[in-house]
Amino acid sequence: MKTKSRLFVAVDILLIAMMILPLLFGMALKVLTTPPSEGITITGARIYAVIPMPLQDLKITEAQINSALVLVSLASLCLFLTHGLQVKAVTKRQLAVEWLVEKAEHLVNDSMGTAFSGFAPFIGAILALSAFSSLLSLLGLYPPTSDLNVVAGWAVLVFILITYYKSKCGVWRYVASFGEPVALLAPMNVISEVATPVSMAFRHYGNVLSGTVIAALIAAGLQGASALVLGWLPGFLGHIPFLQIGLPAILSLYFDLFSGCLQAYIFAMLTMMYVGSAFDAERYAERQRHKTEKKKVKKKTI
C-alpha cells in the first residue's frame, strides 16, 4: 500500500512538473532570444527558424512554440486531474473534474441540443486552449491568440465542421442552398459562407491583440509622464516610473485575464451556434428514411 501511494505521489509530482516546465522553458527562451531594447516595443511573433520547403518556406514562430507549450501543459493538467479516478468520487480532484465535465456537457446540450452531446470534449478543448493561450501574457510570453495564423487555423477547422454537417443532409442540397431564395443571390450567399471563419478569426485575434497593444501604449505613456512630472526628484528616484505602479497591473487583469477568458467563451459559443444551426435534424431524418425505404425496395425486387 505504501509503495502504491508513493508511486501515486511520484506520478503526481511528475505531471505537475510537466505542467510547469514548458512555461518555464518558454520564459527562458524569450529572455535568451529577446534583444535588448529601450522602452516598450510592439511587435509580432518572433521568428525562431525558417525551414526551406518546395512551395513556401516554413517559419517556426514564437506563436507556434508557445502553442505547443500550452498543449503540453494542458495535456499534463488533464492527466493530473484524471489520475486515480474511481467509480465513486472520493477526492476533491475527481469532484472538480466531474463538475467541469458536467458543465461542459450542459453547455453543449443547451446550445446545440442533445444530438451534439459528443461535442463536449471538443468545446472544452477550444475553451481551455484559447483561454490558456491568452493567459500566457501574464507570464510575459507572446499569446498565440495574438497571431492571426493560429486563430485562423481554429476558424478553418470550425468551418470544415460546419460544411460537414450541412452536407449530411445531402451534398447537392447543400450546393443548391446557395441559390436560395433567388439564384441571383448565389454569389452573396457564397461570400456569406466564407465570411464565417474570417469573422471568427478576426474577432478573436483583434480583441486579444488590441488589449495587448492598449496596455503597452498606456504603460509607455505612464513611463513618459512619470519622467516628465517626477523627473526632478534627486538621484535614482527621478528614474523610477512611479506612475506605472498599479494601473498597468489593473489593465493587465482586465485585458489578459477577463478579456482573454471572455474571448475564449465567445469563440466557443460561436462554434456551437454555427455548427448546431448547420445541421437540419428533420431533413437528415427524412433523408435517412428515404435511404431505408430504397434498401427495402431493393431487397424485395431481389
mmCIF file of C-alpha atoms in Angstrom:
data_model
loop_
_atom_site.group_PDB
_atom_site.id
_atom_site.type_symbol
_atom_site.label_atom_id
_atom_site.label_comp_id
_atom_site.label_asym_id
_atom_site.label_seq_id
_atom_site.Cartn_x
_atom_site.Cartn_y
_atom_site.Cartn_z
ATOM 1 C CA MET A 1 0.000 0.000 0.000
ATOM 2 C CA LYS A 2 2.845 2.330 0.882
ATOM 3 C CA THR A 3 4.630 1.506 -2.388
ATOM 4 C CA LYS A 4 1.452 2.243 -4.336
ATOM 5 C CA SER A 5 0.891 5.527 -2.534
ATOM 6 C CA ARG A 6 4.490 6.569 -3.123
ATOM 7 C CA LEU A 7 4.183 5.720 -6.801
ATOM 8 C CA PHE A 8 0.920 7.666 -6.989
ATOM 9 C CA VAL A 9 2.563 10.733 -5.435
ATOM 10 C CA ALA A 10 5.582 10.382 -7.714
ATOM 11 C CA VAL A 11 3.354 10.364 -10.805
ATOM 12 C CA ASP A 12 1.510 13.412 -9.488
ATOM 13 C CA ILE A 13 4.778 15.273 -8.980
ATOM 14 C CA LEU A 14 5.911 14.311 -12.482
ATOM 15 C CA LEU A 15 2.671 15.583 -14.019
ATOM 16 C CA ILE A 16 2.868 18.849 -12.068
ATOM 17 C CA ALA A 17 6.429 19.293 -13.294
ATOM 18 C CA MET A 18 5.266 18.668 -16.869
ATOM 19 C CA MET A 19 2.689 21.427 -16.402
ATOM 20 C CA ILE A 20 5.202 23.972 -15.137
ATOM 21 C CA LEU A 21 8.374 23.140 -17.079
ATOM 22 C CA PRO A 22 7.002 24.068 -20.556
ATOM 23 C CA LEU A 23 6.055 27.518 -19.252
ATOM 24 C CA LEU A 24 9.475 27.966 -17.638
ATOM 25 C CA PHE A 25 11.088 26.874 -20.898
ATOM 26 C CA GLY A 26 9.059 29.456 -22.801
ATOM 27 C CA MET A 27 10.055 32.208 -20.375
ATOM 28 C CA ALA A 28 13.734 31.230 -20.563
ATOM 29 C CA LEU A 29 13.600 31.082 -24.371
ATOM 30 C CA LYS A 30 12.072 34.554 -24.523
ATOM 31 C CA VAL A 31 14.691 36.027 -22.193
ATOM 32 C CA LEU A 32 17.587 34.435 -24.083
ATOM 33 C CA THR A 33 16.362 35.383 -27.563
ATOM 34 C CA THR A 34 14.969 38.875 -26.919
ATOM 35 C CA PRO A 35 17.491 41.553 -27.923
ATOM 36 C CA PRO A 36 17.983 44.453 -25.508
ATOM 37 C CA SER A 37 15.823 47.449 -26.312
ATOM 38 C CA GLU A 38 14.858 50.726 -24.717
ATOM 39 C CA GLY A 39 11.268 51.368 -23.755
ATOM 40 C CA ILE A 40 8.292 49.284 -24.819
ATOM 41 C CA THR A 41 8.109 47.762 -28.273
ATOM 42 C CA ILE A 42 5.061 46.260 -30.000
ATOM 43 C CA THR A 43 5.992 43.574 -32.492
ATOM 44 C CA GLY A 44 4.519 40.404 -33.887
ATOM 45 C CA ALA A 45 5.594 36.869 -33.145
ATOM 46 C CA ARG A 46 9.362 36.395 -33.295
ATOM 47 C CA ILE A 47 10.644 34.023 -35.998
ATOM 48 C CA TYR A 48 12.979 31.450 -34.472
ATOM 49 C CA ALA A 49 13.836 29.423 -37.572
ATOM 50 C CA VAL A 50 12.999 29.062 -41.263
ATOM 51 C CA ILE A 51 12.802 25.591 -42.824
ATOM 52 C CA PRO A 52 13.147 25.541 -46.637
ATOM 53 C CA MET A 53 10.136 23.926 -48.347
ATOM 54 C CA PRO A 54 9.304 23.355 -52.043
ATOM 55 C CA LEU A 55 6.357 25.765 -52.286
ATOM 56 C CA GLN A 56 6.937 28.121 -49.363
ATOM 57 C CA ASP A 57 9.428 28.244 -46.524
ATOM 58 C CA LEU A 58 8.090 27.042 -43.171
ATOM 59 C CA LYS A 59 8.634 29.619 -40.441
ATOM 60 C CA ILE A 60 8.869 28.455 -36.832
ATOM 61 C CA THR A 61 7.471 31.394 -34.900
ATOM 62 C CA GLU A 62 7.026 32.320 -31.284
ATOM 63 C CA ALA A 63 3.281 31.732 -31.579
ATOM 64 C CA GLN A 64 3.798 28.145 -32.756
ATOM 65 C CA ILE A 65 6.279 27.360 -29.982
ATOM 66 C CA ASN A 66 4.028 28.854 -27.312
ATOM 67 C CA SER A 67 1.017 26.974 -28.695
ATOM 68 C CA ALA A 68 2.948 23.710 -28.388
ATOM 69 C CA LEU A 69 3.950 24.602 -24.830
ATOM 70 C CA VAL A 70 0.316 25.306 -23.919
ATOM 71 C CA LEU A 71 -0.728 21.965 -25.416
ATOM 72 C CA VAL A 72 1.873 20.099 -23.360
ATOM 73 C CA SER A 73 0.835 21.922 -20.182
ATOM 74 C CA LEU A 74 -2.865 21.289 -20.844
ATOM 75 C CA ALA A 75 -2.274 17.611 -21.614
ATOM 76 C CA SER A 76 -0.317 17.268 -18.362
ATOM 77 C CA LEU A 77 -3.094 19.076 -16.485
ATOM 78 C CA CYS A 78 -5.705 16.690 -17.898
ATOM 79 C CA LEU A 79 -3.592 13.676 -16.950
ATOM 80 C CA PHE A 80 -3.119 15.098 -13.466
ATOM 81 C CA LEU A 81 -6.827 15.742 -12.946
ATOM 82 C CA THR A 82 -7.810 12.290 -14.212
ATOM 83 C CA HIS A 83 -5.073 10.409 -12.365
ATOM 84 C CA GLY A 84 -6.527 7.901 -9.934
ATOM 85 C CA LEU A 85 -10.176 8.189 -10.956
ATOM 86 C CA GLN A 86 -12.585 5.823 -9.204
ATOM 87 C CA VAL A 87 -16.175 4.745 -9.758
ATOM 88 C CA LYS A 88 -17.268 6.824 -6.781
ATOM 89 C CA ALA A 89 -15.633 10.208 -6.288
ATOM 90 C CA VAL A 90 -13.694 10.266 -3.027
ATOM 91 C CA THR A 91 -11.232 13.106 -3.724
ATOM 92 C CA LYS A 92 -11.690 16.806 -4.328
ATOM 93 C CA ARG A 93 -9.736 16.425 -7.557
ATOM 94 C CA GLN A 94 -12.236 13.966 -9.001
ATOM 95 C CA LEU A 95 -15.162 16.067 -7.792
ATOM 96 C CA ALA A 96 -13.672 19.068 -9.609
ATOM 97 C CA VAL A 97 -13.192 17.037 -12.791
ATOM 98 C CA GLU A 98 -16.754 15.719 -12.706
ATOM 99 C CA TRP A 99 -18.058 19.259 -12.164
ATOM 100 C CA LEU A 100 -16.103 20.527 -15.186
ATOM 101 C CA VAL A 101 -17.345 17.668 -17.373
ATOM 102 C CA GLU A 102 -20.957 18.229 -16.307
ATOM 103 C CA LYS A 103 -20.716 21.964 -17.001
ATOM 104 C CA ALA A 104 -19.261 21.317 -20.465
ATOM 105 C CA GLU A 105 -21.986 18.791 -21.274
ATOM 106 C CA HIS A 106 -24.745 21.120 -20.053
ATOM 107 C CA LEU A 107 -23.289 23.985 -22.101
ATOM 108 C CA VAL A 108 -23.235 21.888 -25.275
ATOM 109 C CA ASN A 109 -26.685 20.374 -24.702
ATOM 110 C CA ASP A 110 -28.264 23.766 -24.009
ATOM 111 C CA SER A 111 -26.611 25.451 -27.004
ATOM 112 C CA MET A 112 -26.596 22.672 -29.625
ATOM 113 C CA GLY A 113 -29.066 20.069 -28.418
ATOM 114 C CA THR A 114 -28.612 16.545 -27.149
ATOM 115 C CA ALA A 115 -27.772 15.333 -30.670
ATOM 116 C CA PHE A 116 -24.396 17.078 -30.273
ATOM 117 C CA SER A 117 -23.613 15.855 -26.743
ATOM 118 C CA GLY A 118 -20.443 14.262 -28.100
ATOM 119 C CA PHE A 119 -19.102 17.754 -28.840
ATOM 120 C CA ALA A 120 -18.437 18.442 -25.141
ATOM 121 C CA PRO A 121 -14.732 17.383 -25.271
ATOM 122 C CA PHE A 122 -14.166 19.457 -28.417
ATOM 123 C CA ILE A 123 -15.791 22.581 -26.968
ATOM 124 C CA GLY A 124 -13.947 22.094 -23.688
ATOM 125 C CA ALA A 125 -10.672 21.831 -25.600
ATOM 126 C CA ILE A 126 -11.408 25.054 -27.503
ATOM 127 C CA LEU A 127 -12.213 26.898 -24.278
ATOM 128 C CA ALA A 128 -9.102 25.665 -22.476
ATOM 129 C CA LEU A 129 -6.713 26.172 -25.391
ATOM 130 C CA SER A 130 -7.951 29.684 -26.162
ATOM 131 C CA ALA A 131 -8.093 30.833 -22.534
ATOM 132 C CA PHE A 132 -4.678 29.462 -21.549
ATOM 133 C CA SER A 133 -3.101 30.801 -24.737
ATOM 134 C CA SER A 134 -4.342 34.293 -23.932
ATOM 135 C CA LEU A 135 -3.241 33.991 -20.294
ATOM 136 C CA LEU A 136 0.374 33.471 -21.380
ATOM 137 C CA SER A 137 0.710 37.245 -21.488
ATOM 138 C CA LEU A 138 0.518 37.235 -17.673
ATOM 139 C CA LEU A 139 3.870 35.431 -17.726
ATOM 140 C CA GLY A 140 5.372 37.901 -20.191
ATOM 141 C CA LEU A 141 5.074 35.448 -23.099
ATOM 142 C CA TYR A 142 3.611 36.143 -26.513
ATOM 143 C CA PRO A 143 -0.001 34.879 -26.526
ATOM 144 C CA PRO A 144 -0.685 32.655 -29.568
ATOM 145 C CA THR A 145 -4.173 34.176 -29.811
ATOM 146 C CA SER A 146 -2.463 37.440 -30.835
ATOM 147 C CA ASP A 147 -1.305 35.714 -34.034
ATOM 148 C CA LEU A 148 -3.900 35.650 -36.799
ATOM 149 C CA ASN A 149 -2.426 32.461 -38.262
ATOM 150 C CA VAL A 150 -3.169 30.485 -35.097
ATOM 151 C CA VAL A 151 -6.739 31.709 -34.653
ATOM 152 C CA ALA A 152 -7.427 31.383 -38.382
ATOM 153 C CA GLY A 153 -6.443 27.724 -38.158
ATOM 154 C CA TRP A 154 -9.060 27.196 -35.442
ATOM 155 C CA ALA A 155 -11.662 29.036 -37.532
ATOM 156 C CA VAL A 156 -10.897 26.898 -40.607
ATOM 157 C CA LEU A 157 -11.375 23.755 -38.501
ATOM 158 C CA VAL A 158 -14.768 25.060 -37.351
ATOM 159 C CA PHE A 159 -15.667 25.902 -40.976
ATOM 160 C CA ILE A 160 -14.888 22.319 -42.004
ATOM 161 C CA LEU A 161 -17.233 21.070 -39.286
ATOM 162 C CA ILE A 162 -19.946 23.493 -40.436
ATOM 163 C CA THR A 163 -19.623 22.305 -44.049
ATOM 164 C CA TYR A 164 -19.626 18.660 -42.983
ATOM 165 C CA TYR A 165 -22.856 18.957 -41.004
ATOM 166 C CA LYS A 166 -24.533 20.947 -43.759
ATOM 167 C CA SER A 167 -23.557 18.220 -46.222
ATOM 168 C CA LYS A 168 -25.030 15.440 -44.068
ATOM 169 C CA CYS A 169 -28.438 16.304 -45.476
ATOM 170 C CA GLY A 170 -27.069 15.801 -48.995
ATOM 171 C CA VAL A 171 -24.205 17.415 -50.876
ATOM 172 C CA TRP A 172 -26.474 18.532 -53.715
ATOM 173 C CA ARG A 173 -28.947 20.047 -51.263
ATOM 174 C CA TYR A 174 -26.070 21.963 -49.661
ATOM 175 C CA VAL A 175 -24.874 23.286 -53.029
ATOM 176 C CA ALA A 176 -28.419 24.192 -54.061
ATOM 177 C CA SER A 177 -28.928 26.142 -50.826
ATOM 178 C CA PHE A 178 -26.614 28.853 -52.164
ATOM 179 C CA GLY A 179 -29.299 29.734 -54.715
ATOM 180 C CA GLU A 180 -31.992 30.303 -52.082
ATOM 181 C CA PRO A 181 -34.262 32.211 -52.146
ATOM 182 C CA VAL A 182 -33.201 33.514 -55.572
ATOM 183 C CA ALA A 183 -30.425 32.187 -57.817
ATOM 184 C CA LEU A 184 -29.124 35.733 -58.329
ATOM 185 C CA LEU A 185 -28.140 35.801 -54.639
ATOM 186 C CA ALA A 186 -25.772 32.832 -55.010
ATOM 187 C CA PRO A 187 -22.588 34.988 -55.062
ATOM 188 C CA MET A 188 -23.717 36.807 -51.916
ATOM 189 C CA ASN A 189 -24.505 33.510 -50.194
ATOM 190 C CA VAL A 190 -21.065 32.160 -51.079
ATOM 191 C CA ILE A 191 -19.423 35.296 -49.672
ATOM 192 C CA SER A 192 -21.536 34.980 -46.535
ATOM 193 C CA GLU A 193 -20.437 31.362 -46.127
ATOM 194 C CA VAL A 194 -16.741 32.212 -46.480
ATOM 195 C CA ALA A 195 -17.123 35.220 -44.175
ATOM 196 C CA THR A 196 -17.986 32.947 -41.242
ATOM 197 C CA PRO A 197 -14.431 31.719 -40.475
ATOM 198 C CA VAL A 198 -12.975 35.097 -41.432
ATOM 199 C CA SER A 199 -15.162 36.948 -38.931
ATOM 200 C CA MET A 200 -14.491 34.381 -36.199
ATOM 201 C CA ALA A 201 -10.731 34.627 -36.673
ATOM 202 C CA PHE A 202 -10.555 38.418 -36.856
ATOM 203 C CA ARG A 203 -12.929 38.880 -33.904
ATOM 204 C CA HIS A 204 -10.839 36.702 -31.585
ATOM 205 C CA TYR A 205 -7.465 37.889 -32.875
ATOM 206 C CA GLY A 206 -8.418 41.560 -32.948
ATOM 207 C CA ASN A 207 -9.815 41.675 -29.425
ATOM 208 C CA VAL A 208 -6.818 39.931 -27.868
ATOM 209 C CA LEU A 209 -4.258 41.914 -29.857
ATOM 210 C CA SER A 210 -5.973 45.263 -29.227
ATOM 211 C CA GLY A 211 -5.914 44.636 -25.474
ATOM 212 C CA THR A 212 -2.181 43.903 -25.593
ATOM 213 C CA VAL A 213 -1.465 46.989 -27.682
ATOM 214 C CA ILE A 214 -3.590 49.287 -25.481
ATOM 215 C CA ALA A 215 -1.940 48.028 -22.289
ATOM 216 C CA ALA A 216 1.539 48.506 -23.794
ATOM 217 C CA LEU A 217 0.748 52.024 -25.034
ATOM 218 C CA ILE A 218 -0.669 53.081 -21.667
ATOM 219 C CA ALA A 219 2.376 51.666 -19.877
ATOM 220 C CA ALA A 220 4.684 53.585 -22.236
ATOM 221 C CA GLY A 221 2.667 56.770 -21.766
ATOM 222 C CA LEU A 222 2.791 56.458 -17.980
ATOM 223 C CA GLN A 223 6.538 55.934 -18.141
ATOM 224 C CA GLY A 224 6.979 59.150 -20.122
ATOM 225 C CA ALA A 225 4.566 61.043 -17.847
ATOM 226 C CA SER A 226 6.438 59.849 -14.779
ATOM 227 C CA ALA A 227 9.732 61.098 -16.198
ATOM 228 C CA LEU A 228 8.132 64.441 -17.074
ATOM 229 C CA VAL A 229 6.321 65.028 -13.787
ATOM 230 C CA LEU A 230 8.616 63.360 -11.277
ATOM 231 C CA GLY A 231 11.937 63.589 -13.086
ATOM 232 C CA TRP A 232 13.028 66.410 -10.743
ATOM 233 C CA LEU A 233 13.379 64.003 -7.802
ATOM 234 C CA PRO A 234 17.002 63.669 -6.649
ATOM 235 C CA GLY A 235 19.196 60.686 -7.514
ATOM 236 C CA PHE A 236 17.784 57.409 -8.706
ATOM 237 C CA LEU A 237 14.274 58.419 -7.575
ATOM 238 C CA GLY A 238 13.862 60.546 -10.685
ATOM 239 C CA HIS A 239 14.373 57.478 -12.883
ATOM 240 C CA ILE A 240 11.736 55.328 -11.183
ATOM 241 C CA PRO A 241 8.442 55.297 -13.160
ATOM 242 C CA PHE A 242 6.157 55.799 -10.149
ATOM 243 C CA LEU A 243 3.094 56.412 -12.343
ATOM 244 C CA GLN A 244 3.431 52.933 -13.808
ATOM 245 C CA ILE A 245 2.760 51.352 -10.424
ATOM 246 C CA GLY A 246 -0.766 49.978 -10.104
ATOM 247 C CA LEU A 247 -2.627 50.964 -13.270
ATOM 248 C CA PRO A 248 -0.819 48.650 -15.733
ATOM 249 C CA ALA A 249 -1.425 45.747 -13.373
ATOM 250 C CA ILE A 250 -5.155 46.535 -13.233
ATOM 251 C CA LEU A 251 -5.306 46.821 -17.021
ATOM 252 C CA SER A 252 -3.464 43.512 -17.303
ATOM 253 C CA LEU A 253 -6.077 41.841 -15.129
ATOM 254 C CA TYR A 254 -8.792 43.096 -17.466
ATOM 255 C CA PHE A 255 -7.182 42.644 -20.884
ATOM 256 C CA ASP A 256 -5.253 39.446 -20.120
ATOM 257 C CA LEU A 257 -7.449 37.674 -17.580
ATOM 258 C CA PHE A 258 -11.056 38.791 -18.079
ATOM 259 C CA SER A 259 -10.951 39.674 -21.777
ATOM 260 C CA GLY A 260 -8.901 36.586 -22.676
ATOM 261 C CA CYS A 261 -11.342 34.231 -20.959
ATOM 262 C CA LEU A 262 -14.292 36.152 -22.409
ATOM 263 C CA GLN A 263 -12.978 35.817 -25.963
ATOM 264 C CA ALA A 264 -12.451 32.084 -25.432
ATOM 265 C CA TYR A 265 -16.064 31.760 -24.301
ATOM 266 C CA ILE A 266 -17.328 33.806 -27.277
ATOM 267 C CA PHE A 267 -15.323 31.713 -29.747
ATOM 268 C CA ALA A 268 -16.722 28.502 -28.220
ATOM 269 C CA MET A 269 -20.272 29.871 -28.276
ATOM 270 C CA LEU A 270 -19.933 30.897 -31.949
ATOM 271 C CA THR A 271 -18.602 27.438 -32.755
ATOM 272 C CA MET A 272 -21.600 25.788 -31.115
ATOM 273 C CA MET A 273 -24.028 28.207 -32.741
ATOM 274 C CA TYR A 274 -22.659 27.805 -36.289
ATOM 275 C CA VAL A 275 -22.232 24.035 -36.125
ATOM 276 C CA GLY A 276 -25.564 23.467 -34.384
ATOM 277 C CA SER A 277 -27.512 25.621 -36.839
ATOM 278 C CA ALA A 278 -25.770 23.976 -39.812
ATOM 279 C CA PHE A 279 -27.389 20.610 -39.104
ATOM 280 C CA ASP A 280 -31.055 20.234 -40.074
ATOM 281 C CA ALA A 281 -32.225 17.271 -37.990
ATOM 282 C CA GLU A 282 -35.599 16.976 -39.735
ATOM 283 C CA ARG A 283 -34.132 16.887 -43.229
ATOM 284 C CA TYR A 284 -31.467 14.423 -42.102
ATOM 285 C CA ALA A 285 -34.112 12.108 -40.575
ATOM 286 C CA GLU A 286 -36.164 12.368 -43.776
ATOM 287 C CA ARG A 287 -33.106 11.516 -45.868
ATOM 288 C CA GLN A 288 -32.373 8.510 -43.682
ATOM 289 C CA ARG A 289 -35.965 7.302 -44.071
ATOM 290 C CA HIS A 290 -35.697 7.529 -47.849
ATOM 291 C CA LYS A 291 -32.490 5.509 -47.747
ATOM 292 C CA THR A 292 -34.042 2.764 -45.648
ATOM 293 C CA GLU A 293 -37.102 2.651 -47.931
ATOM 294 C CA LYS A 294 -34.907 2.309 -51.003
ATOM 295 C CA LYS A 295 -32.996 -0.548 -49.361
ATOM 296 C CA LYS A 296 -36.270 -2.332 -48.568
ATOM 297 C CA VAL A 297 -37.460 -1.933 -52.163
ATOM 298 C CA LYS A 298 -34.189 -3.323 -53.487
ATOM 299 C CA LYS A 299 -34.424 -6.337 -51.190
ATOM 300 C CA LYS A 300 -37.984 -7.042 -52.341
ATOM 301 C CA THR A 301 -37.043 -6.834 -56.026
ATOM 302 C CA ILE A 302 -34.150 -9.216 -55.459
#
